PDB file of C-alpha atoms (C1' of nucleotides) in Angstrom:
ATOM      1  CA  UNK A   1      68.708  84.341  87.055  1.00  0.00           C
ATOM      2  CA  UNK A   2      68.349  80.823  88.587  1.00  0.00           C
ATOM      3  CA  UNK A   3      66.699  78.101  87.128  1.00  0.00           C
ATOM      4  CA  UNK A   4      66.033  74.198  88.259  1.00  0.00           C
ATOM      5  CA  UNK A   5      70.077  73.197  88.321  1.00  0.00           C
ATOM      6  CA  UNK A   6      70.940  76.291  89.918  1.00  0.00           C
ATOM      7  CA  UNK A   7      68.456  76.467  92.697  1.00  0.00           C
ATOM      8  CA  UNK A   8      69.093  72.543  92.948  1.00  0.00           C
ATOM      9  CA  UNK A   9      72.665  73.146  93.663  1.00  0.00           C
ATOM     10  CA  UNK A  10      72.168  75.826  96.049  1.00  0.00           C
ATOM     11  CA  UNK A  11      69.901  73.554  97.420  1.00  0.00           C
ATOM     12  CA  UNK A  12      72.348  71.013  97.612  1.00  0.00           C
ATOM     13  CA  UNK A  13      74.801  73.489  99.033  1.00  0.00           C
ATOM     14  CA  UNK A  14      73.029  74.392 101.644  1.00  0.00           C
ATOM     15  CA  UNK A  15      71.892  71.131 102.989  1.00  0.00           C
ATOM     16  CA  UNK A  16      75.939  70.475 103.394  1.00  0.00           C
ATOM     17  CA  UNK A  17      76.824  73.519 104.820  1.00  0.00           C
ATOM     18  CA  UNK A  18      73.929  74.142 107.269  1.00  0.00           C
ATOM     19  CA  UNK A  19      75.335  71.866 110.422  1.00  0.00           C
ATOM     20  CA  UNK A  20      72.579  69.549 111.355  1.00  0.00           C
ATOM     21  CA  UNK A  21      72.731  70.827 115.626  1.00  0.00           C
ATOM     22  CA  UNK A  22      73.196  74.245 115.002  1.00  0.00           C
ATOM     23  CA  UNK A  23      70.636  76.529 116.346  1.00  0.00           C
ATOM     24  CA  UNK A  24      69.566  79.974 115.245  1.00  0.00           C
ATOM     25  CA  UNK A  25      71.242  82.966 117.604  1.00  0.00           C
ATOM     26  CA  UNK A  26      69.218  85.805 115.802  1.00  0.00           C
ATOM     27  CA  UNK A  27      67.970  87.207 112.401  1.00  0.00           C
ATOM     28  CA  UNK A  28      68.818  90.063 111.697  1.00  0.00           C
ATOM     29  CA  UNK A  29      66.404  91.776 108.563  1.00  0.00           C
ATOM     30  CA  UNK A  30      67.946  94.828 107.178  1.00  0.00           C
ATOM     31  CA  UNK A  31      65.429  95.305 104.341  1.00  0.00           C
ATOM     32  CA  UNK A  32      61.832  93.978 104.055  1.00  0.00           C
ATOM     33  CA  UNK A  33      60.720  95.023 100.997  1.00  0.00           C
ATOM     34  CA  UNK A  34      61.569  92.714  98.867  1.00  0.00           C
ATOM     35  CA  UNK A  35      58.310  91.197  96.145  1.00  0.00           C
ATOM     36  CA  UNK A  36      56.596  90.681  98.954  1.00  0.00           C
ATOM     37  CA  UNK A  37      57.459  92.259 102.261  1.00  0.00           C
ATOM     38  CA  UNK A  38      59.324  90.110 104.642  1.00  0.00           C
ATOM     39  CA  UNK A  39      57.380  88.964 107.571  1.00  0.00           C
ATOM     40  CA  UNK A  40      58.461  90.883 110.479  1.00  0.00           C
ATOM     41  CA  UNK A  41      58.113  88.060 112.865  1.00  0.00           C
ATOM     42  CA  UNK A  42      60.748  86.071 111.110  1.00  0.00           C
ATOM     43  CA  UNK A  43      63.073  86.856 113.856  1.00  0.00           C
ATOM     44  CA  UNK A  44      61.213  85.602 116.568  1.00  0.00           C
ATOM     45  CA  UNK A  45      60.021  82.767 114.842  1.00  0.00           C
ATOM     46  CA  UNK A  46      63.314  81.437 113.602  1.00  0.00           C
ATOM     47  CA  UNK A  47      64.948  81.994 117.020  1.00  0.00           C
ATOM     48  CA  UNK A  48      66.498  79.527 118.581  1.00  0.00           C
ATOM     49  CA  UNK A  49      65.242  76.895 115.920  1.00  0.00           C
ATOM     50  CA  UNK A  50      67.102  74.807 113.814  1.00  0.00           C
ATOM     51  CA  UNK A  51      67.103  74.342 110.586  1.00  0.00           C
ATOM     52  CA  UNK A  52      66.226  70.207 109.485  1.00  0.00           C
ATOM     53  CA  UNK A  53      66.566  70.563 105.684  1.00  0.00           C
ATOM     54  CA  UNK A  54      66.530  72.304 102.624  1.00  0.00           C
ATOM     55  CA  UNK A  55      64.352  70.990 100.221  1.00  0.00           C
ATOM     56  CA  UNK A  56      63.501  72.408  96.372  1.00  0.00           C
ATOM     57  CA  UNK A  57      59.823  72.611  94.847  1.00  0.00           C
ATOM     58  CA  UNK A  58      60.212  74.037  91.417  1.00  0.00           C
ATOM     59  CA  UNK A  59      62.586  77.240  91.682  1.00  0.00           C
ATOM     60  CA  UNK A  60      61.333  77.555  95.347  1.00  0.00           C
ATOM     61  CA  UNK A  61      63.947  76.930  98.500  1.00  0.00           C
ATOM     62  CA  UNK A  62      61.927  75.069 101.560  1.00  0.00           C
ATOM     63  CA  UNK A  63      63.609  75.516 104.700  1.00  0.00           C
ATOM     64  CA  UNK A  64      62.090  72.850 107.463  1.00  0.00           C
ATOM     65  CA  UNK A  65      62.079  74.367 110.628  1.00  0.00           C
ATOM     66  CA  UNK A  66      59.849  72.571 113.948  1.00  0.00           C
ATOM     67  CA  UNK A  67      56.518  73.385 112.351  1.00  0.00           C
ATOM     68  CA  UNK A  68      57.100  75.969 109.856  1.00  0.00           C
ATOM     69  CA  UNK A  69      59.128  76.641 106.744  1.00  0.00           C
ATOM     70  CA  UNK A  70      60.472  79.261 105.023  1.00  0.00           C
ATOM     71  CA  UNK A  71      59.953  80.192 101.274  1.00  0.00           C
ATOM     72  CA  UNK A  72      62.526  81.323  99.319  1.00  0.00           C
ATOM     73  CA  UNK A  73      62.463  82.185  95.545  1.00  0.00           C
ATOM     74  CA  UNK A  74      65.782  83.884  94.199  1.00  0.00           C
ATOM     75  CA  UNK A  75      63.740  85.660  91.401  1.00  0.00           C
ATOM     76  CA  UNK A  76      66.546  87.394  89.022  1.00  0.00           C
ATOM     77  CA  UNK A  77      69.416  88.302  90.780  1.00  0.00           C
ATOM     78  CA  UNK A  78      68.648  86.228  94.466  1.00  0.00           C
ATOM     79  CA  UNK A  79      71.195  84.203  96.528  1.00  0.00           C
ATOM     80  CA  UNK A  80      71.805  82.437  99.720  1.00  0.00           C
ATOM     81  CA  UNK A  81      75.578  82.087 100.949  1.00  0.00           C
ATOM     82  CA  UNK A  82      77.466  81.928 103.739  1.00  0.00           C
ATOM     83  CA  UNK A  83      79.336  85.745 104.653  1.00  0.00           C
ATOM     84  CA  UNK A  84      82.959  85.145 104.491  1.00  0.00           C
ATOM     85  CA  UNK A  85      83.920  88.675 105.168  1.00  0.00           C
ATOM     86  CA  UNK A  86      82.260  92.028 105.183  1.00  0.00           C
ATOM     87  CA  UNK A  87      78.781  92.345 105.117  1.00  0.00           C
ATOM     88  CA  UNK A  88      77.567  93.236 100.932  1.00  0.00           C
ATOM     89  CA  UNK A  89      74.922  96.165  99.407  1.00  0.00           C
ATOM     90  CA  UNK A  90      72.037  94.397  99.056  1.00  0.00           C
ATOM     91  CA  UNK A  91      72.235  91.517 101.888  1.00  0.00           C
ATOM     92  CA  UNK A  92      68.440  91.749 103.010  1.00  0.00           C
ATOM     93  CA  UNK A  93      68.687  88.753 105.424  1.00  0.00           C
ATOM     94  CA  UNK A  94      71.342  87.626 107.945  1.00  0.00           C
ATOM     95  CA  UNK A  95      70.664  84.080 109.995  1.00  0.00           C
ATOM     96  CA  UNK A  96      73.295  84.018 112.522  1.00  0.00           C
ATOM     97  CA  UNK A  97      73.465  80.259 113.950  1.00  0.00           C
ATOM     98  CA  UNK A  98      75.267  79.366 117.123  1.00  0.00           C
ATOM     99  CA  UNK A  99      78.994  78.528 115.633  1.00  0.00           C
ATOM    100  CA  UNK A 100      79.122  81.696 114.484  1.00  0.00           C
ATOM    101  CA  UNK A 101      78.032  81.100 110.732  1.00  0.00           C
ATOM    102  CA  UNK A 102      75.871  83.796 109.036  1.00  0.00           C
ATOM    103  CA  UNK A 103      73.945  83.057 106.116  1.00  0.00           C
ATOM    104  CA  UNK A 104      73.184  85.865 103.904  1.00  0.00           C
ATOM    105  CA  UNK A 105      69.903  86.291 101.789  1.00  0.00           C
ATOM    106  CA  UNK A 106      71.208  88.921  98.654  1.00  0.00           C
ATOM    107  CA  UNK A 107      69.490  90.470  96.130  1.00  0.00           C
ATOM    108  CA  UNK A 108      69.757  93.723  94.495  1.00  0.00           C
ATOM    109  CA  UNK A 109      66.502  93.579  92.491  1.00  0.00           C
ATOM    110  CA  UNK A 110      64.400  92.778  95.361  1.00  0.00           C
ATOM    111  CA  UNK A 111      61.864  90.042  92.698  1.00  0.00           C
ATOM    112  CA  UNK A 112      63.265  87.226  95.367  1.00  0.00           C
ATOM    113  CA  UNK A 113      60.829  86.282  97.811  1.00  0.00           C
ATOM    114  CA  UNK A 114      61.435  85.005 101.832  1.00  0.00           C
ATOM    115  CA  UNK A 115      58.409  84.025 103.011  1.00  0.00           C
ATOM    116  CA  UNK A 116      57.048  81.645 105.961  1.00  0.00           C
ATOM    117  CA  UNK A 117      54.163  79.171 106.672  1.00  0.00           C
ATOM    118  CA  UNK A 118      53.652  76.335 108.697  1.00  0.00           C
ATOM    119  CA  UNK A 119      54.727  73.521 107.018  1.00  0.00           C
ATOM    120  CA  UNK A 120      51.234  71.618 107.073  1.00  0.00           C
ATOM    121  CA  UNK A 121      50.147  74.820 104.716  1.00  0.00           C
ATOM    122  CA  UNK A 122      53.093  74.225 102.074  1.00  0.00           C
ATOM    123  CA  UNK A 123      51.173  72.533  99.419  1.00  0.00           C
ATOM    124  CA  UNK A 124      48.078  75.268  99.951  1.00  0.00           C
ATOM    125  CA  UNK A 125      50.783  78.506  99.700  1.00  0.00           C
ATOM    126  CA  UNK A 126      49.352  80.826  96.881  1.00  0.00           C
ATOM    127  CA  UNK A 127      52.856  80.444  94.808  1.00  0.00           C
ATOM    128  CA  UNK A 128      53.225  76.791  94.856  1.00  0.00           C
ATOM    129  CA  UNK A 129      50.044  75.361  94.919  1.00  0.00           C
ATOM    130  CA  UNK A 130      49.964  76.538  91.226  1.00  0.00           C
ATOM    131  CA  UNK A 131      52.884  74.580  90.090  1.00  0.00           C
ATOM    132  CA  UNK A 132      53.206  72.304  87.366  1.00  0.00           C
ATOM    133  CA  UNK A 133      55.073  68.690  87.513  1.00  0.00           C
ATOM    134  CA  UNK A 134      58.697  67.940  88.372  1.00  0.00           C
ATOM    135  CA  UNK A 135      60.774  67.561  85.145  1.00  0.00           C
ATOM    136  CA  UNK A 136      62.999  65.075  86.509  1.00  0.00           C
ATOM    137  CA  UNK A 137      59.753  63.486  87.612  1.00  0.00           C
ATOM    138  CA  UNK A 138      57.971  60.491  85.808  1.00  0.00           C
ATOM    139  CA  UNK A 139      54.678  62.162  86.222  1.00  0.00           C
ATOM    140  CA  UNK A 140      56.862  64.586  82.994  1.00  0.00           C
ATOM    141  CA  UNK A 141      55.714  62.602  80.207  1.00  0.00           C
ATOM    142  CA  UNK A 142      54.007  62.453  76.939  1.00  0.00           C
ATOM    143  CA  UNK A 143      50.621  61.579  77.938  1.00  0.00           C
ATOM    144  CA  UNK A 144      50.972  64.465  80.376  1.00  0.00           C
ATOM    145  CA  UNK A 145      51.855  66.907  77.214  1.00  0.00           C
ATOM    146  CA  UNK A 146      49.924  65.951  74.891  1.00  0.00           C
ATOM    147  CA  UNK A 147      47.089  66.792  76.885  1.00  0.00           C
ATOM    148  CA  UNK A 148      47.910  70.177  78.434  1.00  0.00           C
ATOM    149  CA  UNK A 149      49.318  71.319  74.987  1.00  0.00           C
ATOM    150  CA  UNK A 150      46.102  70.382  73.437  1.00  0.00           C
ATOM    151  CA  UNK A 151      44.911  73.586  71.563  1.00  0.00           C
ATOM    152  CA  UNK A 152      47.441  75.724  72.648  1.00  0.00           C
ATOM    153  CA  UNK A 153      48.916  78.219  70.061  1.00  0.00           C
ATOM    154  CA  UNK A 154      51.537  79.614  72.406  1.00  0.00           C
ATOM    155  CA  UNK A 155      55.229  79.021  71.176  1.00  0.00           C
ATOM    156  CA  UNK A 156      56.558  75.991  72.434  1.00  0.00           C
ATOM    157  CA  UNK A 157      58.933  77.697  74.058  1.00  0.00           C
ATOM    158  CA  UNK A 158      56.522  79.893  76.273  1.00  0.00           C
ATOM    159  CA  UNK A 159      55.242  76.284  76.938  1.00  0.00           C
ATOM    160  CA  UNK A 160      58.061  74.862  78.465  1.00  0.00           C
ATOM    161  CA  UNK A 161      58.855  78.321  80.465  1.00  0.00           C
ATOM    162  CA  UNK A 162      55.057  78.034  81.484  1.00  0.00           C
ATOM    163  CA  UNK A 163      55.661  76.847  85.900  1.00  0.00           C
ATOM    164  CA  UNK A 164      51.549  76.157  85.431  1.00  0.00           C
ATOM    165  CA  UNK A 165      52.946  73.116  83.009  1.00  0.00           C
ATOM    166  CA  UNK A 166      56.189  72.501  83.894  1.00  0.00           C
ATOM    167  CA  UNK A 167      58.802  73.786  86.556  1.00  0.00           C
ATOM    168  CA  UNK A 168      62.054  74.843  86.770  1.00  0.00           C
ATOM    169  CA  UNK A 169      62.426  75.727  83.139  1.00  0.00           C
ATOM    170  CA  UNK A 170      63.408  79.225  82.578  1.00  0.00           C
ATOM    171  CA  UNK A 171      65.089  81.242  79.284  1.00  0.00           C
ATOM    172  CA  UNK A 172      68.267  79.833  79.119  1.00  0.00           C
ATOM    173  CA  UNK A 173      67.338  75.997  79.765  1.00  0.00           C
ATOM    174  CA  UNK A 174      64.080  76.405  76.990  1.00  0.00           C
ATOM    175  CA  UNK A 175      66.165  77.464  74.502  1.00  0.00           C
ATOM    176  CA  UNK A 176      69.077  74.774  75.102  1.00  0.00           C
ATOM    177  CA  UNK A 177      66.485  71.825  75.533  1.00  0.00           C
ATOM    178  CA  UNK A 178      64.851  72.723  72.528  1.00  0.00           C
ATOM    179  CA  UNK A 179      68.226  72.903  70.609  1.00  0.00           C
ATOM    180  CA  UNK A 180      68.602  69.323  71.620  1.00  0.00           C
ATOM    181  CA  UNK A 181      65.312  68.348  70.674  1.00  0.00           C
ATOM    182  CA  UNK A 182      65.639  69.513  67.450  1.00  0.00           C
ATOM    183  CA  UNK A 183      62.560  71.649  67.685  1.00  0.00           C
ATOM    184  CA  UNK A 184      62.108  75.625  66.869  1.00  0.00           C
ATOM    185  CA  UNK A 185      60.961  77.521  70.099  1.00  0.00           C
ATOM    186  CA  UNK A 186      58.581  79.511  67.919  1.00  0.00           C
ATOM    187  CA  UNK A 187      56.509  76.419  66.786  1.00  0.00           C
ATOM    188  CA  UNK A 188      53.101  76.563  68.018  1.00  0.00           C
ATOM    189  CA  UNK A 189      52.669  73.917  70.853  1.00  0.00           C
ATOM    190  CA  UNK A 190      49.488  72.350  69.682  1.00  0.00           C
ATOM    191  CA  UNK A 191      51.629  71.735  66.433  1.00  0.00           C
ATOM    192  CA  UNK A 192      54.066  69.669  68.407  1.00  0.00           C
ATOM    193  CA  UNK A 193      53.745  65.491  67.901  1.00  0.00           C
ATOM    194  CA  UNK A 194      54.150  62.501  69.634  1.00  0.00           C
ATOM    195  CA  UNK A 195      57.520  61.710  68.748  1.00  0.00           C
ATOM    196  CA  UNK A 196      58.879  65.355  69.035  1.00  0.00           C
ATOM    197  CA  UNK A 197      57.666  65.606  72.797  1.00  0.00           C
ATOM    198  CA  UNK A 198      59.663  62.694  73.315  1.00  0.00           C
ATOM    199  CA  UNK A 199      62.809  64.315  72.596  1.00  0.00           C
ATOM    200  CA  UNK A 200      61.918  67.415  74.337  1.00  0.00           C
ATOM    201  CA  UNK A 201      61.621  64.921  77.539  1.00  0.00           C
ATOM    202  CA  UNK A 202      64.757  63.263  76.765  1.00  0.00           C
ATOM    203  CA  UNK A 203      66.576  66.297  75.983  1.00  0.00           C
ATOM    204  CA  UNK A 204      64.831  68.036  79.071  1.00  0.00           C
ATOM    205  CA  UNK A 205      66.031  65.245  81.410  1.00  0.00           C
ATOM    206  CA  UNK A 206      69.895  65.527  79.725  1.00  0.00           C
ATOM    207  CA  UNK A 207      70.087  69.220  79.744  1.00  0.00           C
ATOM    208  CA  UNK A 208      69.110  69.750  83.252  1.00  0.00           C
ATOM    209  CA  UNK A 209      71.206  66.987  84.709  1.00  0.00           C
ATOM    210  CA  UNK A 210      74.437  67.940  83.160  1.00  0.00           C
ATOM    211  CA  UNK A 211      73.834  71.567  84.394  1.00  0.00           C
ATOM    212  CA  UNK A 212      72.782  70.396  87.526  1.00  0.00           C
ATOM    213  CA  UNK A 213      76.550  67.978  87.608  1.00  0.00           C
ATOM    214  CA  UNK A 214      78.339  71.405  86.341  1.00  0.00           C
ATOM    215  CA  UNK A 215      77.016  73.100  89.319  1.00  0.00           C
ATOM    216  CA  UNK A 216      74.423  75.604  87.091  1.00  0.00           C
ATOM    217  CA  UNK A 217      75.059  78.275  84.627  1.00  0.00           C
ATOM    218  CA  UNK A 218      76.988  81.378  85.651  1.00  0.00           C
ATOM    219  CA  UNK A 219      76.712  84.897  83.182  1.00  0.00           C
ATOM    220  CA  UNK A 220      76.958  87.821  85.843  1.00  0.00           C
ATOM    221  CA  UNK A 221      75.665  87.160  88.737  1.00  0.00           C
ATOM    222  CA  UNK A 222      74.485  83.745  89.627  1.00  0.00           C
ATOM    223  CA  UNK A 223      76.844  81.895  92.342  1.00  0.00           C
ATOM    224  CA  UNK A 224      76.606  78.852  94.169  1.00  0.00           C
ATOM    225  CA  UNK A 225      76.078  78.844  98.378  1.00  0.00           C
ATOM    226  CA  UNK A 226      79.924  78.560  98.544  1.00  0.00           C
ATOM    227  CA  UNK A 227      80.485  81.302  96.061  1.00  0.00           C
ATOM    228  CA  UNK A 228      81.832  79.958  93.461  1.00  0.00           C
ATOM    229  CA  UNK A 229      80.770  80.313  89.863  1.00  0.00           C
ATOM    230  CA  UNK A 230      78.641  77.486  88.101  1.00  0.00           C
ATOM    231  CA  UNK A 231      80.252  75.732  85.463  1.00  0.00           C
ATOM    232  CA  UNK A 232      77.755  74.844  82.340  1.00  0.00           C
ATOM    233  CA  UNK A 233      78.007  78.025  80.761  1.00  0.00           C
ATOM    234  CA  UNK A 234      80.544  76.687  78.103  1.00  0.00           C
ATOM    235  CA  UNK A 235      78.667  73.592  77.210  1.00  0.00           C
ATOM    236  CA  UNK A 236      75.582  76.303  75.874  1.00  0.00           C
ATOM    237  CA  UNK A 237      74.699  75.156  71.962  1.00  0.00           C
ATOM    238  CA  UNK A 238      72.267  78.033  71.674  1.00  0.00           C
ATOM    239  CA  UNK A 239      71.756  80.570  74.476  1.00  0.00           C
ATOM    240  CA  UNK A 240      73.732  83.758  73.837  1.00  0.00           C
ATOM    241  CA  UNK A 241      75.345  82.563  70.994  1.00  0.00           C
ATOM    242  CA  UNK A 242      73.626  85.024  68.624  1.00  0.00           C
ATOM    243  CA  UNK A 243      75.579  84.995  65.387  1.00  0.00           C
ATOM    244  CA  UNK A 244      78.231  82.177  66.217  1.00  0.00           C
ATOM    245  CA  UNK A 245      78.336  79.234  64.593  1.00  0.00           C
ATOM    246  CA  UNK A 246      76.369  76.023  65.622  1.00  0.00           C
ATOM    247  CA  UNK A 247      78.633  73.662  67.652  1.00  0.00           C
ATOM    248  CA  UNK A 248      76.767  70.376  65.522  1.00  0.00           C
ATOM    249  CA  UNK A 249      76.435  72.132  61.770  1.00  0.00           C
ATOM    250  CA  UNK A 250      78.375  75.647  62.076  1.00  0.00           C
ATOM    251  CA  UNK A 251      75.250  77.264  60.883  1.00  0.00           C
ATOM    252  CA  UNK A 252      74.918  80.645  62.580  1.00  0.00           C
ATOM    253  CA  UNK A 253      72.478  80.890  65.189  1.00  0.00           C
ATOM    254  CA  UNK A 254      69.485  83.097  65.064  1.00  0.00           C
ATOM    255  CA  UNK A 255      67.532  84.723  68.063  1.00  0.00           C
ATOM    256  CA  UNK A 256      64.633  86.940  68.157  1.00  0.00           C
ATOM    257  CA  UNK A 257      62.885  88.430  71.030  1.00  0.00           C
ATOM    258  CA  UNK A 258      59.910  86.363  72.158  1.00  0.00           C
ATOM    259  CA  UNK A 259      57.352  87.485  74.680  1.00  0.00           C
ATOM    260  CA  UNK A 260      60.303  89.651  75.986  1.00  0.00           C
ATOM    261  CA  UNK A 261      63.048  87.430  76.335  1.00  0.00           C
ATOM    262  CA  UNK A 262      65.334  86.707  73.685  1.00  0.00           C
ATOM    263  CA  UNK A 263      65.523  83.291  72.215  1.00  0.00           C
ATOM    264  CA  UNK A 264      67.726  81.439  70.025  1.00  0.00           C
ATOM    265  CA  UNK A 265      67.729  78.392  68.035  1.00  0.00           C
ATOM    266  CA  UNK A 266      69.887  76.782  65.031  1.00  0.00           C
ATOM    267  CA  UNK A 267      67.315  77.134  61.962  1.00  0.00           C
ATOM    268  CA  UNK A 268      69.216  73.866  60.072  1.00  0.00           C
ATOM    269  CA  UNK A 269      69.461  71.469  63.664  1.00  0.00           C
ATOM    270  CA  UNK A 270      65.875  72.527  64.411  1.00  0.00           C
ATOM    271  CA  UNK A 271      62.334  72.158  62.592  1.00  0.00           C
TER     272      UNK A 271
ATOM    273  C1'  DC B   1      39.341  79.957  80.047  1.00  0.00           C
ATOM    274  C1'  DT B   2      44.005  81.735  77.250  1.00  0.00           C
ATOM    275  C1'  DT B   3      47.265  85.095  75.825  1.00  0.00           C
ATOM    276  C1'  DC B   4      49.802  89.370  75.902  1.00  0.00           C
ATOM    277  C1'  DG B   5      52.129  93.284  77.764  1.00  0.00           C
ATOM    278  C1'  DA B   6      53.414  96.156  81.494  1.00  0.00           C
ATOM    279  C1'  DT B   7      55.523  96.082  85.799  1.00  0.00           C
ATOM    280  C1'  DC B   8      58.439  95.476  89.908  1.00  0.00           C
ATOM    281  C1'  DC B   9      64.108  96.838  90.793  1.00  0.00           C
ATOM    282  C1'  DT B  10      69.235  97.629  90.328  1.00  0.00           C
ATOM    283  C1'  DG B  11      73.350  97.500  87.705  1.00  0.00           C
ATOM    284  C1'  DA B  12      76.250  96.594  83.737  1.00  0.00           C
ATOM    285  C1'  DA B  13      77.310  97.573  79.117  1.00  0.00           C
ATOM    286  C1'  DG B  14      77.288 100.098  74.964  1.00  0.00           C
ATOM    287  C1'  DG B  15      76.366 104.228  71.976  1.00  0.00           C
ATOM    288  C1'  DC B  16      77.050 109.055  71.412  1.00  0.00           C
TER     289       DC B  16
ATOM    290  C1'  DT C   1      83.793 112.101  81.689  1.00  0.00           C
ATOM    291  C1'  DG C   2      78.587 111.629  81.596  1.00  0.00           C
ATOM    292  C1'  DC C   3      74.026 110.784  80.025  1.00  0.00           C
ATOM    293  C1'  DC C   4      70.753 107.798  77.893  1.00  0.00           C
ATOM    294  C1'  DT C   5      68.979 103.415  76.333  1.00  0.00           C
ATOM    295  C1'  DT C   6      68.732  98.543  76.506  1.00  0.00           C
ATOM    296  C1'  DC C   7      69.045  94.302  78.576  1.00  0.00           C
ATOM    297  C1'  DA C   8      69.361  90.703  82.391  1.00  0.00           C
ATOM    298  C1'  DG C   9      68.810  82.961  84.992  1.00  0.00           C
ATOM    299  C1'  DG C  10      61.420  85.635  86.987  1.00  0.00           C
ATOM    300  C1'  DA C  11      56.691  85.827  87.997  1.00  0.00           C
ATOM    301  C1'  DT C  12      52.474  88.396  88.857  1.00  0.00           C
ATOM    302  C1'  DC C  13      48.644  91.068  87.578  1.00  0.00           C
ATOM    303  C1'  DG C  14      45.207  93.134  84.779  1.00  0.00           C
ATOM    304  C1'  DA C  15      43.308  93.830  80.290  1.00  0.00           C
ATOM    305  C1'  DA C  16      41.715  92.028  75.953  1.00  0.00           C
TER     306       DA C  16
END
DNA sequence: CTTCGATCCTGAAGGC
DNA sequence: TGCCTTCAGGATCGAA
């Protein structure tokens, strides 16, 4: 479900609506089995704290609290949000600060992950000491590609989804970034040149900041902290269009399932 | 080392 | 109405 812009906003989100004095009255864990079970100290350990920020690595939350933060991934169908009303199916989390507030971790597929280390022990964490560079980052550059894709025959596409590579990338973004770039996702990565991984950078960079402006990309389920929908999902060129017409040459777009996930490109705006 | 496919889980949508 | 299949913003693990 969420990818870079979308975690970024809820991100964003979060560091707004979490008031900067506001201690923890209790957690309340209603399922634990999520990926990987829930700690069931959280409770204790979160008690009383406060939370100092909300930070994003990747597709990963970071909640700072004194000494320890938590990890959060969303995985497919994941959010955090404030409860306005009744409590939901699926809320496996409740943080109940001081004022009253209650934020609620929800996820009916249970691939999200809530997990919590001190925060010296971050970088060393088995899920993000893995991760590729920042996109957004100037450490994301050509030098930098053409020397991981050197020899590689995966798709390009695969490439960009790989979080060993690069983060934050997932299906819908690798198809639209490569529409931009002018590139087909099947082409083999080592095939990919100089000039090419330039405007998969550039079109990288543009892609995930106007998502990340229009507040992410809502199909079903996705929502920001506040709730609301995201707002990029009518400025898509290629993802889900199967069978429209290309919005630059009214070609119709093709897709094809690709290591699982289906993928879609404009055969005429990309080589 | 790289690459591929199966797998975790629930729910929505579509075909019959 | 119901039953069955397929698919979904992800990532890990084991096998080849």
């Amino acid at each position: 479900m969420p990818e870079l812009p979308e975690v970024e906003t809820v991100c964003q989100g979060l560091r707004d609506a979490i008031p900067a004095n506001n201690k923890i009255a209790f957690v309340q864990l209603k399922r634990r089995d999520l990926r990987v079970p829930i700690q069931k100290e959280l409770p204790q350990w979160l008690l009383g704290q406060t939370i100092r920020n909300v930070r994003r690595r990747a597709k990963y939350l970071l909640f700072d609290i004194a000494e320890k933060t938590i990890i959060s991934h969303l995985g497919m169908s994941g959010s955090w949000r404030f409860l306005d009303n009744d409590h939901r199916k699926h809320d496996h989390c409740y943080i109940h600060f001081s004022d009253g507030k209650v934020l609620a971790f929800h996820d009916p597929r249970r691939f999200g992950l809530i997990t919590c280390v001190p925060t010296s022990d971050v970088n060393k964490n088995k899920f993000i000491k893995h991760l590729g560079v920042e996109p957004l980052e100037q450490d994301f550059n050509v030098n930098y590609l053409l020397q991981k894709a050197k020899g590689k025959i995966v798709p390009v596409k695969n490439f960009l989804m790989d979080q060993k590579i690069v983060v934050g990338i997932g299906n819908i973004y690798a198809s639209e970034i490569l529409f931009h770039a002018g590139v087909r996702p099947l082409r083999k990565t080592k095939s990919i040149k100089q000039g090419e991984w330039i405007k998969i950078i550039s079109a990288t960079v543009q892609v995930l900041n106007k998502a990340i402006q229009r507040k992410g990309t809502t199909l079903r389920d996705y929502e920001q902290s506040s709730g609301e929908s995201g707002h990029f999902q009518s400025e898509l060129f290629a993802y889900g269009r199967d069978g429209e017409r290309c919005k630059t040459c009214h070609n119709k777009i093709q897709s094809k399932m690709l290591s699982g996930r289906s993928t879609y490109w404009c055969s005429q705006c990309q080589k």
